[in-house]
PDB file of C-alpha atoms in Angstrom:
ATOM      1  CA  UNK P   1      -9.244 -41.331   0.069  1.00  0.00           C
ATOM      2  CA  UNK P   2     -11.382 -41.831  -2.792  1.00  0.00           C
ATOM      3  CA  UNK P   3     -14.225 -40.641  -1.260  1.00  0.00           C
ATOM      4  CA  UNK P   4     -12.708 -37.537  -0.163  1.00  0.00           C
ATOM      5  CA  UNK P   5     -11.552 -36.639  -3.814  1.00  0.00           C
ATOM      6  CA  UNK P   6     -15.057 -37.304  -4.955  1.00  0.00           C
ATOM      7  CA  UNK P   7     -16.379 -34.864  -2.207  1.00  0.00           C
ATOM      8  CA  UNK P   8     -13.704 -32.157  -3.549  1.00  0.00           C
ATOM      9  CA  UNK P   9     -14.191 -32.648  -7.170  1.00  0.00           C
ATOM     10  CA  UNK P  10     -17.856 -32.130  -6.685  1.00  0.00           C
ATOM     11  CA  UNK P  11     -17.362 -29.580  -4.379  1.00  0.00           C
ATOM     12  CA  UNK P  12     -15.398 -27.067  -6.632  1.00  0.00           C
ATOM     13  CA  UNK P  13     -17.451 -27.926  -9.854  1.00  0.00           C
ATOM     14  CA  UNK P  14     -20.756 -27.166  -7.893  1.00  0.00           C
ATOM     15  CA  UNK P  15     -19.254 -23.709  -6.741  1.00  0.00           C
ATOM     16  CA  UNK P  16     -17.500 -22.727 -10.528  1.00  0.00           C
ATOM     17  CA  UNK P  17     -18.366 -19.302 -12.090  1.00  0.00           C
ATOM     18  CA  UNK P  18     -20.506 -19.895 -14.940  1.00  0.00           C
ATOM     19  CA  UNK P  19     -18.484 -18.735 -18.097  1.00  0.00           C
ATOM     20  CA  UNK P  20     -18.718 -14.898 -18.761  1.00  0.00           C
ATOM     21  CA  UNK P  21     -21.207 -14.297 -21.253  1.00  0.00           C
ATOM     22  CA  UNK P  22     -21.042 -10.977 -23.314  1.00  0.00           C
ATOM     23  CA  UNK P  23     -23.188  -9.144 -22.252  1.00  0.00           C
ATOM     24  CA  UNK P  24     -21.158  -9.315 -19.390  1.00  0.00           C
ATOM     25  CA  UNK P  25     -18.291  -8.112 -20.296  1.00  0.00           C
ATOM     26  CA  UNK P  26     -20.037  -5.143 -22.715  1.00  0.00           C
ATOM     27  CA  UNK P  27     -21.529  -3.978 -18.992  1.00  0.00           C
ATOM     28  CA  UNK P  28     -17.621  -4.742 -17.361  1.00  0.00           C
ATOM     29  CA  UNK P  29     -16.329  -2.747 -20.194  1.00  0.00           C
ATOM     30  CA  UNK P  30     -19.195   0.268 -19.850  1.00  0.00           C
ATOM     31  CA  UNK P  31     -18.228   0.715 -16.098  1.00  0.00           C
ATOM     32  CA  UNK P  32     -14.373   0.621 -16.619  1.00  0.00           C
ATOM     33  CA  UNK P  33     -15.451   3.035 -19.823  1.00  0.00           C
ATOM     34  CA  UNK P  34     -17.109   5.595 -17.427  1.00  0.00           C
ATOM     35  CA  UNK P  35     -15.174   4.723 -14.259  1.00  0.00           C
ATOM     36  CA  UNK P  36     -13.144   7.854 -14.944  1.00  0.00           C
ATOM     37  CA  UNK P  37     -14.566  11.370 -14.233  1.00  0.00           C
ATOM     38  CA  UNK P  38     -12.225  13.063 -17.068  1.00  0.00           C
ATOM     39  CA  UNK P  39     -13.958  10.669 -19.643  1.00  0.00           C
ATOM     40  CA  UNK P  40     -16.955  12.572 -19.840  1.00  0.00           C
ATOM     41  CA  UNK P  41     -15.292  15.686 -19.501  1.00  0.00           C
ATOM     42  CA  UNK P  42     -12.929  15.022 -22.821  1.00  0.00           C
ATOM     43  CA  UNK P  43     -15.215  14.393 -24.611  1.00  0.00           C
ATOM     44  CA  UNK P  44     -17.416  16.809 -23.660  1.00  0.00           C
ATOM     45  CA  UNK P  45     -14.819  19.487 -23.970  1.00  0.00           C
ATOM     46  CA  UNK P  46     -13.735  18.365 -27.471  1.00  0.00           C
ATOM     47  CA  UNK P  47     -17.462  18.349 -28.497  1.00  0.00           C
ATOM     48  CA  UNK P  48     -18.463  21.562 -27.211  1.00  0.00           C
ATOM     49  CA  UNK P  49     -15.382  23.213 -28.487  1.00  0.00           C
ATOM     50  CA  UNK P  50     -15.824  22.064 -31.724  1.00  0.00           C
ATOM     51  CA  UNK P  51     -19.718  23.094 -31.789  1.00  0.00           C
ATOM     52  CA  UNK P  52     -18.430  26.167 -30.800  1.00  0.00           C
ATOM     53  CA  UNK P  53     -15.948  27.281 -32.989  1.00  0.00           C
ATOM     54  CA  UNK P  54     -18.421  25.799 -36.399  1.00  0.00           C
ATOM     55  CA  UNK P  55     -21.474  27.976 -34.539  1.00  0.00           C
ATOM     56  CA  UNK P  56     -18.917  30.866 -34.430  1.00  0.00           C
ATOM     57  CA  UNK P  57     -18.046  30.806 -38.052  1.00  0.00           C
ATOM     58  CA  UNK P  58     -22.043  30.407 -39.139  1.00  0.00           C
ATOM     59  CA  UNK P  59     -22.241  33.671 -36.655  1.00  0.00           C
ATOM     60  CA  UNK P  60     -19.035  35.537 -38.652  1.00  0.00           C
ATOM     61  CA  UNK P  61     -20.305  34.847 -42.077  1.00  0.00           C
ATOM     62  CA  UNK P  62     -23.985  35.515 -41.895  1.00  0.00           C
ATOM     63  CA  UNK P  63     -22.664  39.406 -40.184  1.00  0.00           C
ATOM     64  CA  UNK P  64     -19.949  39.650 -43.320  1.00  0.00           C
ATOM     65  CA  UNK P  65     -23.051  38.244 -45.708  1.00  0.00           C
ATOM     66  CA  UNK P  66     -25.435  40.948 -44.139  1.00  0.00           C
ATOM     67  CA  UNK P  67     -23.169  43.738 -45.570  1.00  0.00           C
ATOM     68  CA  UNK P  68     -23.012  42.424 -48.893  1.00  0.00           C
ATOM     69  CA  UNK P  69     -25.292  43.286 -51.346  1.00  0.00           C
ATOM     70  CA  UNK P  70     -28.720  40.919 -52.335  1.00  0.00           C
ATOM     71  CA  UNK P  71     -27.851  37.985 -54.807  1.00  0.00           C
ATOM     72  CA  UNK P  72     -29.684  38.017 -57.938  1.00  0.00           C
ATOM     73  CA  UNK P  73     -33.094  36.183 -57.788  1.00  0.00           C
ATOM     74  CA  UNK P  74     -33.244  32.868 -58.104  1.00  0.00           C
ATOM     75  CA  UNK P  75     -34.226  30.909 -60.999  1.00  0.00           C
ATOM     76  CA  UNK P  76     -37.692  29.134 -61.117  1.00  0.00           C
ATOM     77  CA  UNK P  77     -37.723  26.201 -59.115  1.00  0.00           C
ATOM     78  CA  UNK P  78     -34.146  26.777 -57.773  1.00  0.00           C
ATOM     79  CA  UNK P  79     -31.645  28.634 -55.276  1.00  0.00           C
ATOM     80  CA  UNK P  80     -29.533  31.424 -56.020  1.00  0.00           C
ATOM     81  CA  UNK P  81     -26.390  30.386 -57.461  1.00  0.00           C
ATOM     82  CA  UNK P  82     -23.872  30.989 -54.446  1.00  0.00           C
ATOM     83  CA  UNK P  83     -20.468  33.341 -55.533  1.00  0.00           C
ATOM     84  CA  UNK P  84     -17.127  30.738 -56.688  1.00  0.00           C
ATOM     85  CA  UNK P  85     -14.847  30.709 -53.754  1.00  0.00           C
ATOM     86  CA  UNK P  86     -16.829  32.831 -51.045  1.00  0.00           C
ATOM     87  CA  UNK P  87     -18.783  31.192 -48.846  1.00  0.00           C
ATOM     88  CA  UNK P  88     -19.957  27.021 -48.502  1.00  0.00           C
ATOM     89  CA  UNK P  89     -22.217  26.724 -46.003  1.00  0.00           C
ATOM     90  CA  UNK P  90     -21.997  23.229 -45.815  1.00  0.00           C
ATOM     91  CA  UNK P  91     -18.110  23.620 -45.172  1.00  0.00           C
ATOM     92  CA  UNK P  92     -19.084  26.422 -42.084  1.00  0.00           C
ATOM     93  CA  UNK P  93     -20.951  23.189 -40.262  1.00  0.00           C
ATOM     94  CA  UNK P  94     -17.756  20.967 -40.598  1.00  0.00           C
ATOM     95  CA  UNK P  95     -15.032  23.824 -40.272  1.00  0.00           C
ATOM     96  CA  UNK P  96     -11.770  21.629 -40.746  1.00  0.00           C
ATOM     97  CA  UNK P  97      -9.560  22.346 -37.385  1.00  0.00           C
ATOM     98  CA  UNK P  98     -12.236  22.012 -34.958  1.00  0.00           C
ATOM     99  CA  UNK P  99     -13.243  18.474 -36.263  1.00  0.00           C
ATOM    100  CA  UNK P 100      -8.966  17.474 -36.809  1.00  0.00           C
ATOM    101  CA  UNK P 101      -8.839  18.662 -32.910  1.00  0.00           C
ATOM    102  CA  UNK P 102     -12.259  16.412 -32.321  1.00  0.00           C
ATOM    103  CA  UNK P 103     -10.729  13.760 -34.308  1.00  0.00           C
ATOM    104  CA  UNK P 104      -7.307  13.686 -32.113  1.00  0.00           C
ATOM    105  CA  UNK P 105      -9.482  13.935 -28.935  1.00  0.00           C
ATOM    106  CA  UNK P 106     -11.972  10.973 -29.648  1.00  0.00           C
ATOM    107  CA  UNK P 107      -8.360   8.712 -31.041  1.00  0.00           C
ATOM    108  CA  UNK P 108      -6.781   9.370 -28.264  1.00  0.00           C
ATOM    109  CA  UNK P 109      -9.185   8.616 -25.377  1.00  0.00           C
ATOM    110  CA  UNK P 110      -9.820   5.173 -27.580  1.00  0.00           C
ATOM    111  CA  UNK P 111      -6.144   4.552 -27.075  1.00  0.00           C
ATOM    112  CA  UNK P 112      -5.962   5.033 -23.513  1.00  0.00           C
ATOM    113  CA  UNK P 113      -8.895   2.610 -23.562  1.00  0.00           C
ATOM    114  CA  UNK P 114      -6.455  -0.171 -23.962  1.00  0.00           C
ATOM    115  CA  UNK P 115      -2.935   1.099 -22.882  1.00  0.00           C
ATOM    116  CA  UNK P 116      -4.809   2.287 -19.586  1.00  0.00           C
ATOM    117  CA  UNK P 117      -5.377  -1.042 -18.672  1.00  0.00           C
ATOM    118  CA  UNK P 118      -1.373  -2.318 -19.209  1.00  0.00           C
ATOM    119  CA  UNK P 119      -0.253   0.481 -17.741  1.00  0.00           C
ATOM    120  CA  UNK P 120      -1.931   0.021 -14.434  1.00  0.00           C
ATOM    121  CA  UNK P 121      -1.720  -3.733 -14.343  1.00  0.00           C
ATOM    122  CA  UNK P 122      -5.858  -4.354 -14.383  1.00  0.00           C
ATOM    123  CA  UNK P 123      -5.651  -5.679 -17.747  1.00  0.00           C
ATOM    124  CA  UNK P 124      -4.557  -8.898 -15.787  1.00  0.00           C
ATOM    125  CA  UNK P 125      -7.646  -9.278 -14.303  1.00  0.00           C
ATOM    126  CA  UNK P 126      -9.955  -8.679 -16.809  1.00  0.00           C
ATOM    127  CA  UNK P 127      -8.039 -11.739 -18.940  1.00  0.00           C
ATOM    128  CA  UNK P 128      -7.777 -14.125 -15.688  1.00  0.00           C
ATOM    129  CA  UNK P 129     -11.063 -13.599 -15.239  1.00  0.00           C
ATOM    130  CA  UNK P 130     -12.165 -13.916 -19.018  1.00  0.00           C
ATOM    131  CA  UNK P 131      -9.480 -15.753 -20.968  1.00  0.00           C
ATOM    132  CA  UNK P 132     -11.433 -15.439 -24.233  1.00  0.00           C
ATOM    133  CA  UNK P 133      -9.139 -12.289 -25.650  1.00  0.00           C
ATOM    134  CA  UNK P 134     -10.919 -11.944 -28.689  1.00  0.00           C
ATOM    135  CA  UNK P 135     -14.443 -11.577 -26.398  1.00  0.00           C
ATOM    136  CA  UNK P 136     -12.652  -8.683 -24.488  1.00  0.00           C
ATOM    137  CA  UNK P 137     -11.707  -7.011 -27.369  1.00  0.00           C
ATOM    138  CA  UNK P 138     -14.570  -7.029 -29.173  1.00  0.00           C
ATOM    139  CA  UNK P 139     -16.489  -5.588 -25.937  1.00  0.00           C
ATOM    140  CA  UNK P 140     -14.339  -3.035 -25.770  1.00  0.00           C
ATOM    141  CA  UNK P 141     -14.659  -1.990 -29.736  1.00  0.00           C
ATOM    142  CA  UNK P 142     -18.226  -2.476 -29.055  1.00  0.00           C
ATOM    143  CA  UNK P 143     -18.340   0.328 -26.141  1.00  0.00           C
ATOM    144  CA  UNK P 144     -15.959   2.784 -27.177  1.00  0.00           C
ATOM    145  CA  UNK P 145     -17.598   2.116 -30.922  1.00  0.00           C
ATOM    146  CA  UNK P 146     -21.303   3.015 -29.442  1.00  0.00           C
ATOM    147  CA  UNK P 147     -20.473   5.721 -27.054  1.00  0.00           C
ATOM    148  CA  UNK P 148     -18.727   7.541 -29.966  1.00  0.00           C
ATOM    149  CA  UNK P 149     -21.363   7.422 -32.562  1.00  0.00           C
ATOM    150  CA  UNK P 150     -23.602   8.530 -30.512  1.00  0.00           C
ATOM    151  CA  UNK P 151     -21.646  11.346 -29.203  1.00  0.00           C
ATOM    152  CA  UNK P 152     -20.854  12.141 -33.248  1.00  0.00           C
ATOM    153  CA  UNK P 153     -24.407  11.815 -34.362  1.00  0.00           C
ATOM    154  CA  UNK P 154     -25.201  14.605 -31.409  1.00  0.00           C
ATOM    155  CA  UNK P 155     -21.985  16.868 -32.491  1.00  0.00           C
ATOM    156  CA  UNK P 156     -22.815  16.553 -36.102  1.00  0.00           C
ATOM    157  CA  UNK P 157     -26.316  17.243 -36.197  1.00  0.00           C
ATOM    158  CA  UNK P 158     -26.128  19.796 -33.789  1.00  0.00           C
ATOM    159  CA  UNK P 159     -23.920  21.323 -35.581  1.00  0.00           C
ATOM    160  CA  UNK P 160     -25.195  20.909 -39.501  1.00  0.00           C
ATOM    161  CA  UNK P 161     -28.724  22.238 -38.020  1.00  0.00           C
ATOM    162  CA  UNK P 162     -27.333  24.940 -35.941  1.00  0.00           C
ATOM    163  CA  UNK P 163     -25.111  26.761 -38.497  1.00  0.00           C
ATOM    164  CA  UNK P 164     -28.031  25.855 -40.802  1.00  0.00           C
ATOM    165  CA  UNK P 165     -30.490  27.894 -38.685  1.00  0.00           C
ATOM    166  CA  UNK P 166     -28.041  31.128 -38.155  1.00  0.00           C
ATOM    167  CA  UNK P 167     -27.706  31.198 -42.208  1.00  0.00           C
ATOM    168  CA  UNK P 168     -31.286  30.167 -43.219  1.00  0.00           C
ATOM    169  CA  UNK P 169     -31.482  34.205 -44.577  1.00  0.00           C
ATOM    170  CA  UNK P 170     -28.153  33.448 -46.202  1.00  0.00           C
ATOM    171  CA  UNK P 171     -28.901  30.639 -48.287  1.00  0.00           C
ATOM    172  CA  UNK P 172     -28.692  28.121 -45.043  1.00  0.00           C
ATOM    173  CA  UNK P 173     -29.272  24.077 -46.432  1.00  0.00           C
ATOM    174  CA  UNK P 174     -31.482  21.553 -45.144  1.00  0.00           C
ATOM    175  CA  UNK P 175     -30.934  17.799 -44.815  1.00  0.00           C
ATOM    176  CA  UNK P 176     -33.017  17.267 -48.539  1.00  0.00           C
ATOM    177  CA  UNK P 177     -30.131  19.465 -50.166  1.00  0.00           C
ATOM    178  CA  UNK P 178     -27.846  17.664 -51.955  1.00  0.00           C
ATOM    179  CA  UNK P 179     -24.274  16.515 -50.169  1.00  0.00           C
ATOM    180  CA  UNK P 180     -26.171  17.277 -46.668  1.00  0.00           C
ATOM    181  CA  UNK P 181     -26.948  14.092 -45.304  1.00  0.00           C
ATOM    182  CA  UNK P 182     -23.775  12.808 -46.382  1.00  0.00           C
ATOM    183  CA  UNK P 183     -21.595  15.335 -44.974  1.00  0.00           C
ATOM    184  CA  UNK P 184     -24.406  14.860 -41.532  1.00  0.00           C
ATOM    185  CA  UNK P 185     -23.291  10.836 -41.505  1.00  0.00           C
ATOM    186  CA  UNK P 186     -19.608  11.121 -42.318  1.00  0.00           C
ATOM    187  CA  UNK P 187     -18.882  13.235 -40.018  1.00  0.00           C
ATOM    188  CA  UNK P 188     -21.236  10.917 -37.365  1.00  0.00           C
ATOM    189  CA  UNK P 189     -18.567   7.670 -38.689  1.00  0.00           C
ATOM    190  CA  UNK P 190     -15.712   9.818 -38.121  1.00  0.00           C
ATOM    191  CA  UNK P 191     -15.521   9.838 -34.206  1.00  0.00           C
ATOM    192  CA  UNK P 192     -15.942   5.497 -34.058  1.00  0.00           C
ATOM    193  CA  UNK P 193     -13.718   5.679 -36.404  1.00  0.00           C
ATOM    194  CA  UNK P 194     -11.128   6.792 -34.849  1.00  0.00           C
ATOM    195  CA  UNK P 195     -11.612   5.920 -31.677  1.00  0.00           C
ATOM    196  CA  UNK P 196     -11.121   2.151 -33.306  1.00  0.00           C
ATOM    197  CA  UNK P 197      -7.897   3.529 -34.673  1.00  0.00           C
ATOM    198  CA  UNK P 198      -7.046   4.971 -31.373  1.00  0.00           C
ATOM    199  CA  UNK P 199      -7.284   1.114 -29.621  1.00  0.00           C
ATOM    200  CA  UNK P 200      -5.578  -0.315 -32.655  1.00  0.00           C
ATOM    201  CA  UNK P 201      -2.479   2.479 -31.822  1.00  0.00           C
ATOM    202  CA  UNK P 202      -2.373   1.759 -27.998  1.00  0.00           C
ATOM    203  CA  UNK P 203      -2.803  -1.760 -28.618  1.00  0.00           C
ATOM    204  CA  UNK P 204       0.630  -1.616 -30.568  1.00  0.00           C
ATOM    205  CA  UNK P 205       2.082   0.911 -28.387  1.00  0.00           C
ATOM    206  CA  UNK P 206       1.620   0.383 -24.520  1.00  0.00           C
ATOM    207  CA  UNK P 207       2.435   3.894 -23.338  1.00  0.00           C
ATOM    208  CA  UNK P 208       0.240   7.158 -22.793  1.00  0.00           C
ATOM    209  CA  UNK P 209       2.890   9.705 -24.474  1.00  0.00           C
ATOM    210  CA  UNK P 210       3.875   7.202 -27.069  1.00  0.00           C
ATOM    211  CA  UNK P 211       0.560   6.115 -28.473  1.00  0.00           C
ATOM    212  CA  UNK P 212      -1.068   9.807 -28.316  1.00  0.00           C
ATOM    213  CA  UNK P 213       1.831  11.318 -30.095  1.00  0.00           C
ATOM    214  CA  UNK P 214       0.912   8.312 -32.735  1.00  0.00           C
ATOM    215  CA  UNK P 215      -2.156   9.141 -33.392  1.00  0.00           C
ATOM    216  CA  UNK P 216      -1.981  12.849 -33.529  1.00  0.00           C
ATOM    217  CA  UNK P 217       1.033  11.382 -36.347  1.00  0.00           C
ATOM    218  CA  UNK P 218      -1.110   8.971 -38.090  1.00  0.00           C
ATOM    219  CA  UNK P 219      -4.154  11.004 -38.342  1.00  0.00           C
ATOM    220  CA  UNK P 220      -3.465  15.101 -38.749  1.00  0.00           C
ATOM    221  CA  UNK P 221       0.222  14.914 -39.768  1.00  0.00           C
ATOM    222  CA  UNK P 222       0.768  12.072 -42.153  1.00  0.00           C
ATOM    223  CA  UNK P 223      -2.062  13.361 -44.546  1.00  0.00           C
ATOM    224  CA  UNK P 224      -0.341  16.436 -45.242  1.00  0.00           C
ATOM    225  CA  UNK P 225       3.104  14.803 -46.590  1.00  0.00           C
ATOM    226  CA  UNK P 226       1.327  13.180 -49.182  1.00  0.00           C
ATOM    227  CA  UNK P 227      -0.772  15.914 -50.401  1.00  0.00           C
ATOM    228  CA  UNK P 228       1.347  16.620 -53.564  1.00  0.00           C
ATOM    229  CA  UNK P 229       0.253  15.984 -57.637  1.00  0.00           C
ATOM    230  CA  UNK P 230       3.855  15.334 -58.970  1.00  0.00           C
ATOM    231  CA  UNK P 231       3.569  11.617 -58.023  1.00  0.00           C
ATOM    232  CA  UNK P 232       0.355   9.335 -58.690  1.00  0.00           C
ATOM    233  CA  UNK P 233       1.372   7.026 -55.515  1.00  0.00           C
ATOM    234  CA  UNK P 234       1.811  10.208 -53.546  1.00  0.00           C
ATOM    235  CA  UNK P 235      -1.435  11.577 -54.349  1.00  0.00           C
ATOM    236  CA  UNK P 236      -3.195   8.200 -53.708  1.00  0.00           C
ATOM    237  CA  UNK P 237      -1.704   7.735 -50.219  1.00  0.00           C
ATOM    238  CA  UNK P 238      -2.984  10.575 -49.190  1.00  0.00           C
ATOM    239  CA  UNK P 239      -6.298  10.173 -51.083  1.00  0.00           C
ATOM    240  CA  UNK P 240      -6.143   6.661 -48.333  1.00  0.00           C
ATOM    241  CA  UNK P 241      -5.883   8.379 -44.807  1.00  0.00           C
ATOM    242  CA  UNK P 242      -8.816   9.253 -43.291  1.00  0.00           C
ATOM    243  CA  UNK P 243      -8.932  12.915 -42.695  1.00  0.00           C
ATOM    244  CA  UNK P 244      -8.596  13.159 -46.494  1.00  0.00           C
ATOM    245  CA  UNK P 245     -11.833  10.828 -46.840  1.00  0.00           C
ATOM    246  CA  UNK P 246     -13.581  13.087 -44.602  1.00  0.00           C
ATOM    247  CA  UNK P 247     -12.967  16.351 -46.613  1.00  0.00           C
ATOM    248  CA  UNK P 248     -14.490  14.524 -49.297  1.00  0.00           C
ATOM    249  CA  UNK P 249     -17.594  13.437 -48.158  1.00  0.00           C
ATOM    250  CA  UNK P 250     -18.596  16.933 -46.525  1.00  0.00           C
ATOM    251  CA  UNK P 251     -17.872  18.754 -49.747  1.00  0.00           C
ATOM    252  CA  UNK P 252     -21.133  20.520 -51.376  1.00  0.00           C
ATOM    253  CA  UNK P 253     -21.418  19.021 -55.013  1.00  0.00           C
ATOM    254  CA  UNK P 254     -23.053  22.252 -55.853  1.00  0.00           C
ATOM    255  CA  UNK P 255     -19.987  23.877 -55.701  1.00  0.00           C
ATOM    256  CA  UNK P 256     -17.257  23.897 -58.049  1.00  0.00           C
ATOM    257  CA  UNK P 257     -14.451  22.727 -56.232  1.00  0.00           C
ATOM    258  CA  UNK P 258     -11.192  21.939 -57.770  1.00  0.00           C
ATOM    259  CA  UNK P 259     -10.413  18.112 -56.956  1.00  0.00           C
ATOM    260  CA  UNK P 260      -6.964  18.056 -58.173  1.00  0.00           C
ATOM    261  CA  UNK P 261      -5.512  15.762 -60.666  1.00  0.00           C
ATOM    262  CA  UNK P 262      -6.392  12.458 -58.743  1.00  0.00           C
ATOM    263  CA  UNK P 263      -8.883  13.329 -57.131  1.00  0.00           C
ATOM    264  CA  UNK P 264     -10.749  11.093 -54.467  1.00  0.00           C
ATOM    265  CA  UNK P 265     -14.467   9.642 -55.431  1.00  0.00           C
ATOM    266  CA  UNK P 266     -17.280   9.297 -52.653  1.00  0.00           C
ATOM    267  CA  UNK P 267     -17.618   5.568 -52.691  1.00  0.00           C
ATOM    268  CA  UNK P 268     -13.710   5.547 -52.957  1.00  0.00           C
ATOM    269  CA  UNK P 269     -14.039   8.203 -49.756  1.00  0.00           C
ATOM    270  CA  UNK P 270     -16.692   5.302 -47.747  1.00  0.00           C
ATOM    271  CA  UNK P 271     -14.439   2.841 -48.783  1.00  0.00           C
ATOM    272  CA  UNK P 272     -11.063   4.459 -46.312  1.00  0.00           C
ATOM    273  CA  UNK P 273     -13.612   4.733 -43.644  1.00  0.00           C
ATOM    274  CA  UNK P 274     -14.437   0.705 -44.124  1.00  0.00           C
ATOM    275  CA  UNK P 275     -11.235  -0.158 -44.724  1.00  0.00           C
ATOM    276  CA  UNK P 276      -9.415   2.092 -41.947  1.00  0.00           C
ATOM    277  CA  UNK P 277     -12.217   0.222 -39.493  1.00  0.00           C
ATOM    278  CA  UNK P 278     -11.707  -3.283 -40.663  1.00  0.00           C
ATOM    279  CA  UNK P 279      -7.667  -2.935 -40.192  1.00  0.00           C
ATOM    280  CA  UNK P 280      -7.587  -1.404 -37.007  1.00  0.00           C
ATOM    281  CA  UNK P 281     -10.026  -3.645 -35.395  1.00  0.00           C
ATOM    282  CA  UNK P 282      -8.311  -6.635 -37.138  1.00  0.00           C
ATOM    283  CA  UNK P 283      -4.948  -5.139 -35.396  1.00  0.00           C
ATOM    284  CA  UNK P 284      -6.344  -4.948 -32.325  1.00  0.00           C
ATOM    285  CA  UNK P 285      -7.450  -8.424 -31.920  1.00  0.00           C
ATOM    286  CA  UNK P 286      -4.398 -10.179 -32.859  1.00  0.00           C
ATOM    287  CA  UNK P 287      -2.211  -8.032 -31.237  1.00  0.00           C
ATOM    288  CA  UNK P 288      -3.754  -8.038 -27.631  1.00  0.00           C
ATOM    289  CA  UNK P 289      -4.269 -11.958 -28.825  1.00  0.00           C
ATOM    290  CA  UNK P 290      -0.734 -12.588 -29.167  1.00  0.00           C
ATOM    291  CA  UNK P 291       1.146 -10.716 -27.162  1.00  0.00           C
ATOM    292  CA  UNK P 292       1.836 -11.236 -23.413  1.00  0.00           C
ATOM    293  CA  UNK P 293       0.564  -8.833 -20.665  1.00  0.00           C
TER     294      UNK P 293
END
């Protein structure tokens, strides 16, 4: 008998998976990432629509600045001061709407990142086979997080130097102009940004409806109830969410713009983006840590 339970206990240990390592699960998580067609096409959609509609407002303003008449010369060693209040064309490269609607795109295909696997049952698997929770999650942050950046590096500086090129007779910028590269890299951050948000949502909230509804809550509409000057906490809540951050770090600082009576600083603007990405990936480890499948 003891023989035979020698045989078996060598038996099974000589045949035991080796523990996942992971750069195994980063390649698990890129397949289950890309294992749906309508991946590629969301986010292709969102970033072609939102190329789109920037390009078409570079397009619309250089025709309406061709009709105006020639600004006065410019002074030595300088550009033409641009008219108070008619035309950025910084702000034509990161039109507002198109990168909210890019914003609740990226979010929301992080969220279904992580309800997706609940809500079919897979998610199981994936933690029989790799009990280490923390590992999975931090695969997952560490796909989504990649895949996004890249895909906002390619939407914004497609966009900064395509706008740029359509207005270079209208006073078009170049990445050496001042508030450029900045508005160029937030707007990269945004779209990791929120697709870490977006797992940090559907890791609290299990279902599709539920945790897209969330987001498109916690990222477009909450901003704009705390948007008021009458109260200081009001004003700094808002100044905390991220959509507000971005405004601020694609503004032109040659332009005169009125930053209301608290007004949001750029390292207070880098700091949301760190701090809205430390939380939610925080979240999302204990939470899919804790609770049960």
């Amino acid at each position: 008998m003891s023989t035979d339970t020698a045989g078996d206990t060598g038996t099974a240990t000589a045949t035991a998976a080796p523990p996942a390592r992971f750069r195994h699960l980063l390649a698990a998580e890129w397949i289950k990432f890309w294992s749906l067609r309508s991946t590629a096409l969301v986010l292709a959609a969102g970033a072609l629509t939102t190329l789109g509609i920037c390009v078409n407002a570079a397009r619309v303003n250089a025709d309406r600045l061709a009709d105006q008449p020639e600004l006065p010369p410019a002074p030595p060693g300088g550009k033409p001061e641009l008219p108070q209040m008619v035309f950025d064309p910084l702000i034509t490269a990161y039109v507002f709407p198109a990168w909210a609607l890019l914003m609740v795109v990226v979010a929301a295909l992080g969220a279904s990142v992580v309800f997706g696997e609940y809500t079919s049952g897979l998610i199981r698997t994936t933690f029989a086979a790799v009990p280490a929770r923390r590992a999975v999650v931090a695969a997952k942050v560490t796909v989504v997080g990649a895949v996004t950046l890249v895909l906002g590096a390619a939407v914004s500086g497609g966009s900064f130097g395509v706008t740029q090129a359509i207005l270079r007779d209208h006073h078009g910028m170049s990445l050496a102009d001042p508030g450029a590269l900045r508005a160029v890299t937030a707007s990269a951050l945004l779209l990791p940004l929120c697709a870490v948000i977006g797992m940090a949502v559907g890791a609290l909230i299990r279902h599709a409806a539920g945790a897209v509804v969330s987001v498109i809550a916690l990222l477009i509409l909450v901003p704009q109830f705390f948007g008021g000057e009458q109260y200081r906490w009001v004003a700094e809540t808002g100044n905390a969410m991220p959509l507000t951050a971005f405004y601020r770090l694609v503004l032109n600082p040659a332009r005169d713009y009125d930053l209301g009576k608290y007004p949001l600083t750029v390292t207070e603007a880098w700091c949301v983006y760190g701090a809205w990405a430390g939380v939610a990936v925080a979240v999302g480890v204990v939470v899919v840590g804790r609770r049960d499948v």
